[in-house]
Amino acid sequence: AKACNALVGEVVSRLLAAAPDRTLRILEVGGGTGGTTVGLLPLLPPDRTHYVFTDVSPAFVAEAAEAFTPYPFVSVQCLDVERPPGGQGLAGQTFDLILAANALHATSDLRRTLAHCRELLAPEGVLLLVEVTTPQRWVDLTFGLTEGWWQFTDDRGRSCPLLSRERWMELLASAGLRDPV
């Protein structure tokens, strides 16, 4: 987790450096317990950041609202990325960076989920995914009994919730996201 958070911090630092006079609009999807957020918020300039922390769970959103009060540039809200974002308080909003750390694989239909992310992504915006790409037994043993782990219905190319790197690259390209790396 520490290495992934360091990589996320590096990407965000590069985005900030590329646009030194602009406010960076960030949407975190599936923020959960805020593990990625906690490491990222101290790196962000308060005067040029608008950060929206979201999760499908009202409990996680309530915890985030309390935990992130020292950061006035952070707002929190529920978001189910499987549903159209317009009816969830994000109509007309776009973001320079959409961050999803170990979240999108847990949705039932990745094509639909990526379409919703793309709808929220500004032109030239960046979708930053952190996902496990190699199925591992310990992951299924740890999360296999949690609600929703096996909810995927887009089983073409999926025998478990996790996808290979190659499959992610195919999905991102087919969703119209340019230059996936």
Coordinates of C-alpha atoms in Angstrom, one line a residue:
A1 CA 0.0 0.0 0.0
K2 CA 2.8 2.4 0.8
A3 CA 4.4 1.9 -2.6
C4 CA 1.1 2.5 -4.4
N5 CA 0.4 5.6 -2.4
A6 CA 3.9 6.9 -3.3
L7 CA 3.1 6.4 -6.9
V8 CA -0.2 8.2 -6.6
G9 CA 1.6 11.0 -4.9
E10 CA 4.1 11.2 -7.8
V11 CA 1.4 11.3 -10.4
V12 CA -0.5 14.1 -8.6
S13 CA 2.8 16.1 -8.1
R14 CA 3.4 15.9 -11.8
L15 CA -0.1 17.1 -12.6
L16 CA 0.3 20.0 -10.2
A17 CA 3.7 20.9 -11.7
A18 CA 2.2 20.8 -15.3
A19 CA -0.4 23.4 -14.4
P20 CA 1.1 25.7 -11.7
D21 CA -1.6 28.4 -12.0
R22 CA -4.7 26.2 -12.2
T23 CA -6.9 24.6 -9.6
L24 CA -6.7 20.8 -9.8
R25 CA -10.1 19.1 -9.5
I26 CA -9.8 15.6 -8.1
L27 CA -12.5 13.0 -7.7
E28 CA -11.8 10.0 -5.6
V29 CA -14.1 7.1 -6.4
G30 CA -14.5 4.3 -3.8
G31 CA -12.4 6.0 -1.2
G32 CA -13.3 3.5 1.5
T33 CA -11.4 4.1 4.7
G34 CA -9.4 6.9 3.2
G35 CA -6.1 5.0 3.1
T36 CA -5.0 6.6 -0.2
T37 CA -6.5 10.0 0.7
V38 CA -4.6 10.3 4.0
G39 CA -1.3 10.1 2.2
L40 CA -2.3 12.4 -0.7
L41 CA -4.0 15.4 1.0
P42 CA -0.9 16.8 2.7
L43 CA 0.8 17.0 -0.8
L44 CA -2.0 19.2 -2.2
P45 CA -1.9 23.0 -2.2
P46 CA -5.1 24.1 -0.4
D47 CA -5.5 27.2 -2.6
R48 CA -5.4 25.3 -5.9
T49 CA -7.2 22.0 -5.1
H50 CA -10.8 21.0 -5.1
Y51 CA -11.0 17.4 -3.8
V52 CA -14.2 15.3 -3.8
F53 CA -14.0 12.1 -1.7
T54 CA -16.7 9.6 -2.5
D55 CA -17.7 6.1 -1.6
V56 CA -20.8 4.0 -2.1
S57 CA -21.0 3.5 1.7
P58 CA -22.6 6.3 3.8
A59 CA -20.6 5.1 6.8
F60 CA -17.3 5.6 5.0
V61 CA -18.4 9.0 3.8
A62 CA -19.4 10.1 7.3
E63 CA -16.0 8.9 8.6
A64 CA -14.3 10.8 5.9
A65 CA -16.2 14.0 6.6
E66 CA -14.9 13.9 10.2
A67 CA -11.4 12.8 9.3
F68 CA -10.8 15.4 6.6
T69 CA -12.1 18.5 8.3
P70 CA -8.5 19.9 8.6
Y71 CA -8.6 20.1 4.8
P72 CA -11.2 22.8 3.8
F73 CA -10.7 22.0 0.1
V74 CA -12.1 18.5 0.6
S75 CA -15.8 17.7 0.2
V76 CA -17.3 14.3 0.7
Q77 CA -20.4 12.6 -0.7
C78 CA -21.9 9.2 -1.6
L79 CA -21.3 8.1 -5.1
D80 CA -22.3 4.8 -6.7
V81 CA -20.1 4.7 -9.8
E82 CA -22.3 2.0 -11.3
R83 CA -25.1 4.5 -11.6
P84 CA -25.2 7.6 -13.8
P85 CA -23.3 10.4 -11.9
G86 CA -25.7 13.2 -13.0
G87 CA -28.4 12.1 -10.6
Q88 CA -26.0 11.9 -7.7
G89 CA -25.0 15.5 -7.3
L90 CA -22.3 15.6 -9.9
A91 CA -24.3 16.8 -12.9
G92 CA -22.2 18.9 -15.2
Q93 CA -19.0 18.5 -13.1
T94 CA -15.8 17.2 -14.6
F95 CA -12.5 16.5 -12.9
D96 CA -8.8 16.7 -14.0
L97 CA -8.0 13.6 -12.0
I98 CA -10.2 10.7 -11.1
L99 CA -8.6 8.4 -8.6
A100 CA -9.8 4.9 -7.9
A101 CA -7.7 2.8 -5.6
N102 CA -8.7 -0.9 -5.5
A103 CA -12.3 0.1 -6.2
L104 CA -13.4 -0.4 -9.8
H105 CA -12.9 -4.1 -9.9
A106 CA -15.6 -4.4 -7.3
T107 CA -18.3 -3.1 -9.7
S108 CA -20.6 -5.5 -11.5
D109 CA -20.0 -4.1 -15.1
L110 CA -16.7 -2.5 -15.8
R111 CA -17.7 -1.1 -19.2
R112 CA -20.6 0.8 -17.6
T113 CA -18.4 1.9 -14.7
L114 CA -15.7 3.2 -17.0
A115 CA -18.4 5.0 -19.1
H116 CA -19.5 6.8 -15.9
C117 CA -15.9 7.7 -15.0
R118 CA -15.3 9.0 -18.5
E119 CA -18.4 11.2 -18.2
L120 CA -16.9 12.8 -15.1
L121 CA -13.4 13.2 -16.7
A122 CA -12.4 16.6 -18.1
P123 CA -10.9 16.8 -21.5
E124 CA -7.2 15.9 -21.1
G125 CA -8.1 14.5 -17.6
V126 CA -6.4 11.5 -16.1
L127 CA -8.0 8.4 -14.7
L128 CA -5.6 6.9 -12.2
L129 CA -6.4 3.3 -11.2
V130 CA -4.6 1.3 -8.6
E131 CA -5.7 -2.3 -9.0
V132 CA -4.3 -5.7 -8.1
T133 CA -3.8 -7.4 -11.5
T134 CA -2.8 -10.9 -10.5
P135 CA -5.3 -13.1 -8.8
Q136 CA -3.9 -14.3 -5.4
R137 CA -5.5 -16.9 -3.1
W138 CA -5.0 -14.7 0.0
V139 CA -7.0 -11.9 -1.6
D140 CA -10.0 -14.3 -2.2
L141 CA -9.6 -15.7 1.3
T142 CA -9.5 -12.2 2.8
F143 CA -12.3 -10.6 0.8
G144 CA -14.1 -13.6 -0.8
L145 CA -16.9 -13.6 1.8
T146 CA -17.5 -9.8 1.8
E147 CA -20.7 -8.5 0.3
G148 CA -20.3 -7.8 -3.4
W149 CA -16.9 -9.5 -4.0
W150 CA -18.4 -11.8 -6.6
Q151 CA -21.1 -9.5 -7.9
F152 CA -19.5 -9.0 -11.3
T153 CA -21.8 -9.8 -14.2
D154 CA -19.4 -8.9 -17.1
D155 CA -17.8 -12.2 -16.9
R156 CA -16.2 -12.1 -20.3
G157 CA -12.6 -12.4 -19.4
R158 CA -13.3 -12.5 -15.7
S159 CA -13.2 -15.6 -13.5
C160 CA -12.8 -13.5 -10.4
P161 CA -13.2 -9.8 -9.6
L162 CA -9.6 -9.0 -10.4
L163 CA -8.4 -8.4 -14.0
S164 CA -5.0 -8.9 -15.6
R165 CA -3.1 -5.8 -16.6
E166 CA -3.7 -6.7 -20.3
R167 CA -7.4 -7.0 -19.7
W168 CA -7.5 -3.6 -18.0
M169 CA -5.6 -2.0 -20.9
E170 CA -8.2 -3.5 -23.4
L171 CA -11.1 -2.2 -21.3
L172 CA -9.6 1.3 -20.9
A173 CA -8.9 1.6 -24.6
S174 CA -12.4 0.2 -25.5
A175 CA -13.9 2.8 -23.1
G176 CA -12.3 5.6 -25.2
L177 CA -9.6 6.4 -22.7
R178 CA -6.6 7.4 -24.7
D179 CA -3.0 6.3 -24.1
P180 CA -3.5 3.9 -21.2
V181 CA -0.3 3.1 -19.4

